[in-house]
Amino acid sequence: MTEKKSAQFSDREALLFHSEGRPGKIEIIASKPMATQRDLALAYSPGVAVPVEAIAADPATAYDYTVKGNLVAVISNGTAILGLGNLGALASKPVMEGKAVLFKRFADVDAIDLEVETEDVDRFIGCVELLGASFGGINLEDIKAPECFIIEQTLRERMNIPVFHDDQHGTAIITAAGLINACLLTGRQLSEIKVAVNGAGAAAIACTALIKAMGVRNENVIMCDRSGVIYQGRENINQWQSAHAAVTEKRTLKEALVGADLFLGLSAAGAVTPDMVRDMAPAPIIFAMANPVPEILPELAKEARPDAIIATGRSDYPNQVNNVLGFPFIFRGALDVRATEINEEMKIAAAQAIAELAREQVPEEVAAAYGVRHTFGPEYIIPAPFDPRLMEVVPAAVAKAAMDTGFATKPILDMAAYRQQLRARLNPTTSVLTLAYEGARAQPKRVLFAEGEEEVVLRAAVAFREGGYGTPVLVGRDDVHDRLRALGVKDVEEYEVHNSRISPLVPRMIDFLYQRLQRRGYLRRDVERMINQDRNTFGAVLLQLGEADAMITGVTRTYAQTMRDVRRVIDVEAGRTAFGIHVMVGRSHTVFMADTTINERPTAEELADIAEQTAAVARRMGHEPRVAFLSYSTFGNPEGRWLENLRDAIGVLDKRQVGFEYEGEMAPDVALNPRQLANYPFARLSGPANVLIMPGLQSANISAKLLRELGGDSVIGPMLVGMEKPVQIAPMTSTASELVTLAVLAAGGIAG
């Protein structure tokens, strides 16, 4: 279920997110080189003629020579936009782009959004049907009922690729997974439970149909709409609703809930009262999935029935019914076996796989992110949406069901190898970053934004607060609240602002800093001037005095100048080396590069420290480190004058007996290219390096900035590591989103 609107950001921030840089959220990237005339000749004319003829001779080879086998169309006419209603095809485009992004982010499925400008069912069907040659699957989205039933059923009959209406079946699959586990916890059998459904739209009908297919008996289900119970003989219902018409004397939802084991709500806020919950069977199961406000708030339901198991569509309550648990992985499995459709058995297999995952021990990183140790029970019947194991278990279950039912045209022969391929498809960094954000929500911290008069910093602070990641502490002058108002912030007085001109903490801050600097040539008036006039000094002292848990700065001054300001106040942690890490995040790889910011020509001991600490950061971000000490020389070829420190650093790590792979000195192509590395069979790296230790600051900083400006990867950082307090210095070009990421990483202990 998708929440209609979130309090996690302002309208302005949402519009800026979608408009800054390249408008929208997706782009087309060539998967083959296009640099030379030969490349273009192979990609287009005349080289393209060869696969064209091959496909004409055997259409199945389209999956071998084109992107068809990993391409899904996300299609809507905008008649039911995630709770906003019928706003038209064009207005649905941001949602469909977002859906395409989720396909890529969670399951490495390429997706393109298509908005069809018609409410005529036949024209819509005709349009989509004719697109079948282009795609491996069709994801229908935000189409109102009952038209969505006709559209999906007709397209499934006419097309030989999977057609899936996520608003119906995605919700149904996650609901079914939760129901399996709720029944297990309460000792119920699906064939025995009595069900009251409120809502008779697409999702409600799909949920009802799926749980019946899984064993719930038809006579034990009562469905209601706005007019009450849908019973046999009632008029003013459509054919899809009539399929679930009950033989009953009950006429209201209140009556239907008397003695019911399960309530399925896909209707409206407040439809269920505490008294109605009290009338349900012992240990009632309540799925109140109206958004943004459920049919009954969980706290009210729990007050009425402490023994209830409750799920909602919201992320701020346990047991969120979130479609992202299902649709990306269902399509992944269906595409990988080239399924001709997504049948009931595949949906049930997905539900069972999701249910089984919730019963397994939760990984440490997921538990840490949510601030609690999830264990299977009444408040954990559905897995966390960002559990990285979903990518492995759900596609494998769907693929197997497709093969077992004869709907797979390319069966998988080695399921163990397939599961390994699934694990390798996604970059673990993306999951760790997502979990870091969830962890910040679970354990919010106070983060000081030292440049609180800058718009980009204020936007980051607003996003940090409204995202629930913690409390922003702003450093600025008298007009900070006015600047927040100009950004559209309503509750500006709730933002904590420290102004050095009026802060009652200034005398204490001066005493602290003078005590620290008096034997370094600073007079007391020098310290007073720094506290009163320098935001970085003022902010760093606030951090030292415990007024915040972490600090972000850097957008108004160069990194080196900012670091000098910070170092006057905050020391390097004892026994560590301070340095910077740039993290290069690609589609399926992450590379950590250090030191890119501080140490001009590190000693062997410092290089070893940098390697060890960077390896620890890599592990915290989900990677098993393989460290390469980079040079222009590979194992002495060519000979050089500046190799001793690198070689000695290897010896230092040998003595420390660290628990990760490391090797050097070596050139970047040897470190990163397996074919080059194979020329050195004695090398101790088992695969391409993912931690690159640079020989000196000049090469490191140049490389990092070149990659940021010219490379295709996303860049995180630089992340400052080794200081006694969590402080991060952002690049002057940072966006608000990049500042929020650094703030979350600093507060969560991943960076630092």
mmCIF file with all atom_site columns, C-alpha atoms in Angstrom, residues 19-20 50 73 106 124 154 165 215 233-234 280 300 433 588 750:
data_model
loop_
_atom_site.group_PDB
_atom_site.id
_atom_site.type_symbol
_atom_site.label_atom_id
_atom_site.label_alt_id
_atom_site.label_comp_id
_atom_site.label_asym_id
_atom_site.label_entity_id
_atom_site.label_seq_id
_atom_site.pdbx_PDB_ins_code
_atom_site.Cartn_x
_atom_site.Cartn_y
_atom_site.Cartn_z
_atom_site.occupancy
_atom_site.B_iso_or_equiv
_atom_site.pdbx_formal_charge
_atom_site.auth_seq_id
_atom_site.auth_comp_id
_atom_site.auth_asym_id
_atom_site.auth_atom_id
_atom_site.pdbx_PDB_model_num
ATOM 1  C CA . SER A 1 19  ? 13.091  19.064  -11.113 1.00 0.00 ? 19  SER A CA 1
ATOM 2  C CA . GLU A 1 20  ? 16.735  19.647  -10.157 1.00 0.00 ? 20  GLU A CA 1
ATOM 3  C CA . VAL A 1 50  ? 22.525  -9.522  -38.135 1.00 0.00 ? 50  VAL A CA 1
ATOM 4  C CA . ALA A 1 73  ? 6.328   -1.424  -19.214 1.00 0.00 ? 73  ALA A CA 1
ATOM 5  C CA . PHE A 1 106 ? 14.943  -3.483  -5.787  1.00 0.00 ? 106 PHE A CA 1
ATOM 6  C CA . PHE A 1 124 ? -6.447  1.152   -23.949 1.00 0.00 ? 124 PHE A CA 1
ATOM 7  C CA . THR A 1 154 ? -8.268  -9.275  -21.708 1.00 0.00 ? 154 THR A CA 1
ATOM 8  C CA . HIS A 1 165 ? -2.018  -5.166  -12.071 1.00 0.00 ? 165 HIS A CA 1
ATOM 9  C CA . GLY A 1 215 ? -7.924  -22.286 1.056   1.00 0.00 ? 215 GLY A CA 1
ATOM 10 C CA . GLY A 1 233 ? -29.640 -11.217 -4.839  1.00 0.00 ? 233 GLY A CA 1
ATOM 11 C CA . ARG A 1 234 ? -28.472 -7.693  -4.154  1.00 0.00 ? 234 ARG A CA 1
ATOM 12 C CA . MET A 1 280 ? -14.629 -10.296 16.715  1.00 0.00 ? 280 MET A CA 1
ATOM 13 C CA . LEU A 1 300 ? -7.459  1.891   19.339  1.00 0.00 ? 300 LEU A CA 1
ATOM 14 C CA . LEU A 1 433 ? 22.106  3.125   2.754   1.00 0.00 ? 433 LEU A CA 1
ATOM 15 C CA . SER A 1 588 ? 26.266  -3.510  -9.114  1.00 0.00 ? 588 SER A CA 1
ATOM 16 C CA . ILE A 1 750 ? 28.699  4.238   9.403   1.00 0.00 ? 750 ILE A CA 1
#
